[in-house]
Coordinates of C-alpha atoms and ligand atoms in Angstrom, one line a residue:
M1 CA -53.6 -70.0 -20.1
T2 CA -51.7 -67.1 -17.5
E3 CA -51.4 -63.6 -19.2
H4 CA -47.8 -64.7 -19.2
A5 CA -47.9 -67.9 -20.9
K6 CA -48.5 -65.4 -23.9
I7 CA -45.0 -63.6 -24.1
N8 CA -42.2 -64.7 -26.0
Y9 CA -39.3 -65.3 -22.8
F10 CA -36.4 -66.3 -24.8
T11 CA -35.1 -70.4 -25.1
E12 CA -33.2 -72.2 -27.1
D13 CA -36.5 -74.3 -29.0
G14 CA -38.2 -70.8 -29.6
S15 CA -35.3 -68.7 -30.3
V16 CA -36.3 -67.5 -33.7
D17 CA -40.5 -66.9 -32.9
A18 CA -38.7 -64.7 -29.7
V19 CA -37.2 -62.5 -32.1
T20 CA -39.2 -61.9 -35.1
S21 CA -42.9 -62.1 -33.2
R22 CA -41.7 -58.2 -31.9
V23 CA -42.1 -56.9 -35.0
G24 CA -44.9 -54.4 -35.0
R25 CA -47.8 -53.8 -36.8
K26 CA -46.1 -51.0 -38.9
A27 CA -43.1 -52.9 -40.0
D28 CA -41.9 -52.5 -44.0
A29 CA -43.7 -55.9 -45.6
R30 CA -40.2 -56.6 -47.9
L31 CA -38.2 -55.8 -45.0
T32 CA -40.2 -57.9 -41.9
H33 CA -39.8 -61.0 -44.6
V34 CA -36.5 -60.9 -45.4
M35 CA -35.4 -60.1 -41.5
N36 CA -37.5 -63.0 -40.5
R37 CA -35.8 -65.4 -42.9
L38 CA -32.6 -64.0 -42.3
V39 CA -33.4 -64.5 -38.4
H40 CA -34.3 -68.1 -39.4
H41 CA -31.4 -69.3 -41.0
M42 CA -29.0 -67.4 -39.0
H43 CA -30.4 -68.8 -35.2
A44 CA -30.3 -72.7 -37.6
F45 CA -26.5 -71.9 -38.4
V46 CA -25.8 -71.2 -35.0
K47 CA -27.6 -74.3 -33.9
D48 CA -25.9 -76.2 -36.0
V49 CA -22.3 -75.3 -35.3
E50 CA -23.2 -74.7 -32.1
L51 CA -21.1 -71.4 -31.6
T52 CA -18.7 -71.1 -28.7
Q53 CA -18.5 -67.8 -26.9
D54 CA -15.1 -67.4 -28.6
E55 CA -15.9 -67.9 -32.0
W56 CA -18.8 -65.7 -31.6
G57 CA -16.3 -63.2 -30.3
M58 CA -14.3 -63.6 -33.6
A59 CA -16.9 -63.4 -35.5
I60 CA -17.8 -60.1 -34.1
D61 CA -14.0 -58.6 -34.3
F62 CA -13.6 -60.0 -38.1
L63 CA -16.0 -57.9 -39.2
N64 CA -15.0 -54.9 -36.9
R65 CA -11.6 -54.8 -38.6
T66 CA -14.1 -55.2 -42.1
G67 CA -15.7 -52.2 -41.7
Q68 CA -12.6 -50.1 -40.2
I69 CA -10.4 -51.5 -43.8
S70 CA -13.1 -50.3 -45.9
D71 CA -13.0 -46.9 -47.2
G72 CA -14.0 -45.6 -50.6
N73 CA -11.4 -47.3 -52.7
R74 CA -10.9 -50.3 -49.8
Q75 CA -14.5 -52.7 -50.1
E76 CA -13.7 -55.4 -48.0
F77 CA -17.3 -56.2 -47.4
I78 CA -17.8 -56.8 -50.8
L79 CA -14.4 -58.7 -51.0
L80 CA -16.3 -60.8 -48.1
S81 CA -19.5 -61.4 -50.1
D82 CA -17.4 -62.7 -53.7
A83 CA -15.3 -64.7 -51.6
L84 CA -18.0 -66.3 -50.4
G85 CA -19.9 -66.4 -53.7
I86 CA -22.7 -64.3 -52.3
S87 CA -22.1 -61.9 -54.7
M88 CA -22.2 -64.6 -57.7
L89 CA -25.3 -65.7 -56.2
V90 CA -27.7 -62.1 -56.1
D91 CA -26.0 -61.6 -59.7
A92 CA -27.5 -65.2 -61.3
I93 CA -30.4 -64.6 -59.3
N94 CA -31.2 -61.5 -61.1
N95 CA -29.9 -61.7 -64.2
R96 CA -31.3 -65.1 -65.7
R97 CA -31.4 -64.6 -69.5
P98 CA -32.8 -66.3 -72.4
S99 CA -30.4 -68.8 -74.0
G100 CA -27.7 -67.7 -76.4
A101 CA -27.7 -63.8 -74.1
T102 CA -23.6 -63.4 -73.4
E103 CA -23.8 -64.4 -69.1
N104 CA -23.2 -61.8 -66.2
T105 CA -20.0 -62.1 -64.0
V106 CA -18.9 -60.2 -60.8
L107 CA -18.5 -56.6 -61.3
G108 CA -15.3 -56.1 -58.6
P109 CA -14.1 -53.4 -56.7
F110 CA -12.1 -52.2 -59.7
H111 CA -14.7 -49.9 -62.1
V112 CA -14.3 -46.8 -62.7
D113 CA -17.0 -43.8 -64.1
G114 CA -15.6 -41.3 -66.1
A115 CA -13.1 -43.4 -68.7
P116 CA -11.9 -41.6 -71.3
E117 CA -14.6 -42.8 -74.6
Y118 CA -12.2 -43.8 -77.5
G119 CA -13.2 -43.7 -81.1
M120 CA -12.3 -47.4 -82.1
G121 CA -9.5 -49.3 -83.0
A122 CA -7.7 -47.1 -80.1
N123 CA -4.6 -48.5 -77.5
I124 CA -6.5 -48.5 -74.0
T125 CA -2.7 -48.6 -72.4
Q126 CA -0.6 -45.7 -71.8
Q127 CA 2.1 -47.5 -70.3
G128 CA 5.1 -49.2 -72.8
G129 CA 6.5 -52.6 -72.3
A130 CA 3.7 -54.8 -72.8
E131 CA 3.0 -57.4 -75.6
T132 CA 0.3 -55.4 -77.3
C133 CA -3.3 -57.4 -77.9
L134 CA -5.9 -56.6 -80.1
F135 CA -9.8 -57.0 -78.5
E136 CA -12.1 -57.5 -81.0
G137 CA -15.9 -58.8 -82.0
I138 CA -19.4 -57.7 -83.0
V139 CA -22.1 -57.4 -80.7
T140 CA -25.8 -58.6 -81.7
D141 CA -29.1 -59.2 -79.9
L142 CA -30.9 -62.8 -79.9
N143 CA -31.8 -63.0 -83.6
G144 CA -28.0 -62.6 -84.9
A145 CA -28.5 -58.8 -85.8
P146 CA -25.3 -56.1 -85.2
M147 CA -26.5 -53.7 -82.9
E148 CA -25.5 -49.4 -83.4
G149 CA -24.6 -47.4 -80.7
V150 CA -23.6 -50.2 -77.7
R151 CA -21.5 -48.6 -75.0
I152 CA -18.5 -51.0 -74.0
D153 CA -16.6 -49.6 -71.0
V154 CA -13.5 -52.4 -70.5
W155 CA -10.6 -52.2 -68.2
S156 CA -8.1 -54.7 -67.3
D157 CA -5.1 -54.9 -64.8
N158 CA -1.4 -54.2 -66.2
E159 CA 1.3 -56.9 -66.9
D160 CA 2.3 -57.5 -63.1
G161 CA -1.2 -57.8 -62.2
F162 CA -2.6 -54.5 -60.8
Y163 CA -5.6 -51.8 -62.3
D164 CA -4.4 -48.5 -62.0
V165 CA -6.4 -47.1 -59.3
Q166 CA -4.5 -49.6 -56.9
Q167 CA -1.3 -47.9 -57.9
P168 CA -1.9 -43.8 -58.6
D169 CA 2.0 -43.0 -58.4
L170 CA 2.8 -45.8 -60.9
Q171 CA 0.4 -45.6 -62.9
P172 CA -1.4 -43.3 -65.2
K173 CA -5.0 -42.1 -64.8
H174 CA -7.4 -44.6 -66.2
N175 CA -4.1 -46.9 -67.6
N176 CA -5.9 -49.8 -68.8
R177 CA -9.2 -47.9 -69.3
G178 CA -11.9 -47.2 -72.0
V179 CA -15.0 -46.6 -73.1
F180 CA -16.0 -46.9 -77.1
T181 CA -19.0 -47.1 -78.8
T182 CA -20.5 -49.7 -81.6
G183 CA -21.4 -48.5 -85.2
P184 CA -24.0 -49.6 -87.5
D185 CA -22.1 -52.7 -88.2
G186 CA -22.3 -53.6 -85.0
R187 CA -18.1 -54.1 -84.5
Y188 CA -16.0 -53.4 -81.6
W189 CA -12.0 -53.5 -81.3
F190 CA -9.5 -52.2 -79.4
E191 CA -6.3 -52.8 -78.1
G192 CA -4.5 -53.3 -75.0
I193 CA -2.5 -56.1 -73.2
K194 CA -3.1 -60.0 -72.7
P195 CA -4.2 -59.7 -69.1
V196 CA -2.4 -61.9 -66.3
S197 CA -4.1 -63.5 -63.4
Y198 CA -3.7 -61.9 -59.9
P199 CA -4.7 -62.3 -55.8
I200 CA -7.4 -60.2 -54.9
P201 CA -6.6 -58.0 -52.1
D202 CA -5.3 -60.5 -49.3
D203 CA -3.3 -58.1 -46.6
G204 CA -7.1 -57.6 -44.6
P205 CA -9.8 -59.7 -43.0
V206 CA -10.7 -61.7 -45.7
G207 CA -7.7 -62.8 -46.6
Q208 CA -6.9 -63.7 -43.5
L209 CA -10.0 -66.1 -44.0
L210 CA -8.9 -67.3 -47.3
N211 CA -5.6 -68.5 -45.5
G212 CA -7.0 -70.2 -42.6
L213 CA -9.6 -72.2 -45.4
G214 CA -6.7 -73.3 -47.6
R215 CA -7.7 -71.0 -50.2
H216 CA -5.3 -68.8 -53.0
P217 CA -6.5 -65.3 -53.7
Y218 CA -5.6 -65.6 -56.9
R219 CA -8.2 -64.7 -60.2
P220 CA -8.0 -66.1 -63.7
A221 CA -6.5 -63.6 -66.4
H222 CA -9.6 -61.6 -67.6
M223 CA -10.8 -57.9 -69.3
H224 CA -13.9 -56.7 -67.9
F225 CA -16.5 -55.6 -70.1
I226 CA -19.7 -54.0 -69.5
V227 CA -22.1 -53.6 -72.5
S228 CA -25.2 -51.3 -72.4
A229 CA -28.1 -50.4 -75.1
D230 CA -31.0 -48.8 -74.1
G231 CA -34.3 -50.9 -74.1
Y232 CA -31.6 -54.0 -73.6
D233 CA -30.2 -56.1 -70.4
Q234 CA -26.9 -54.6 -69.4
I235 CA -24.1 -57.2 -69.5
T236 CA -22.0 -57.1 -66.3
T237 CA -18.9 -59.8 -67.7
H238 CA -15.5 -60.5 -68.3
T239 CA -13.6 -62.4 -70.7
F240 CA -11.1 -64.7 -69.3
V241 CA -7.7 -66.2 -70.8
A242 CA -8.7 -69.7 -72.2
G243 CA -5.8 -71.6 -70.0
D244 CA -5.2 -69.5 -67.6
A245 CA -4.1 -71.8 -64.2
Y246 CA -6.6 -70.6 -61.9
L247 CA -10.1 -70.6 -64.6
Q248 CA -11.2 -73.7 -62.2
S249 CA -10.8 -71.9 -58.9
D250 CA -11.3 -68.8 -59.4
A251 CA -11.0 -66.6 -55.6
V252 CA -14.7 -64.9 -56.5
F253 CA -16.4 -68.0 -58.5
G254 CA -16.4 -66.0 -61.4
V255 CA -16.2 -67.6 -64.1
K256 CA -18.5 -69.3 -66.9
E257 CA -17.7 -71.4 -69.5
T258 CA -19.2 -69.3 -72.1
L259 CA -16.9 -66.1 -71.1
I260 CA -13.5 -68.4 -72.0
A261 CA -11.9 -67.0 -74.7
A262 CA -9.3 -67.8 -76.7
F263 CA -6.5 -65.2 -76.8
E264 CA -4.0 -65.9 -79.9
P265 CA -0.4 -65.3 -80.7
V266 CA -0.5 -62.8 -84.0
Q267 CA 2.7 -61.3 -85.6
H268 CA 1.0 -57.6 -86.6
G269 CA 3.5 -55.0 -86.1
K270 CA 3.5 -54.0 -82.5
T271 CA 0.6 -56.4 -82.0
K272 CA 1.5 -60.2 -80.4
W273 CA -2.1 -61.2 -79.5
R274 CA -5.6 -61.3 -80.9
S275 CA -8.5 -62.4 -78.6
A276 CA -12.5 -62.3 -80.6
F277 CA -15.3 -62.1 -78.7
N278 CA -19.1 -61.5 -79.1
F279 CA -21.3 -60.6 -76.9
V280 CA -24.9 -60.7 -77.8
M281 CA -27.5 -58.5 -75.7
S282 CA -30.9 -59.7 -74.5
P283 CA -34.0 -57.3 -74.4
K284 CA -35.1 -56.1 -70.5
A285 CA -38.2 -57.7 -69.4
G286 CA -41.1 -56.3 -71.3
T287 CA -39.6 -55.0 -74.2
A288 CA -39.4 -58.0 -76.7
Ligands
BEZ301 C1 -12.1 -58.0 -60.3 O1 -12.2 -58.6 -61.3 O2 -11.1 -57.1 -60.5 C2 -12.1 -58.3 -59.1 C3 -13.5 -59.2 -58.6 C4 -13.9 -59.1 -57.4 C5 -12.9 -59.1 -56.2 C6 -11.8 -58.8 -56.5 C7 -10.9 -58.3 -58.1
FE302 FE1 -10.7 -57.9 -62.3

């Protein structure tokens, strides 16, 4: 074997090896593993579809535009991850819970830190007009014991399908957002509106991709929750409105059967709907 025969010149068949063999001795072990596997899968993908030069150019342009439209408020890369099911897959891998514990779903781009902290029973809606909905339930541990001091951070769209941060000139700041803390009985209750289904932002590259794939951009109506307590796995989830037309085709694959909640009509003053949903928290690994 000559000296030159050992050099990994790039060939179609040996493409993965040509790239991965360049990793240096001082490379970070986890980064090396992740990137080598990524190169392996991406080269296999390029070979599988026999990517054309034009398609490569379109992909580069798509990624450029995805970055260019992103800013502090618009997270087009997260939206891309959501629309391709990557966000839900990462969430599933990182939040395997014991049976009975409430399941996670996608966080989405519309959570904000610092929403107002309200006393139990408050109404989080600062806009009149929409029908009031009572949300209530109990937070327990896996043994069914009520949990005190649980922080419940909630947010939803308005009756037109927009979050306050999407319409800063039309909606009051923190409209349909609030933070509640459970008392000794573990119960929570607050008022808001019955959420409506809405499209994810579809005026950018991700919207064009969905359109090209014949996919609609809609999410079924939902209320967002982050339920947290010291020593327990944080639950980042939604309750979905039972019967919604998009439950089986959520644009970001967020629906889980256990998260579908009944919204029943009631006649209680201005309150026209009631939705009950209980949360079950599991201890953080190593604290059971
Ligand atoms: C949301 O539910 O707020 C959401 C989730 C993923 C993408 C866009 C919006
Ligand atoms: Fe949402």
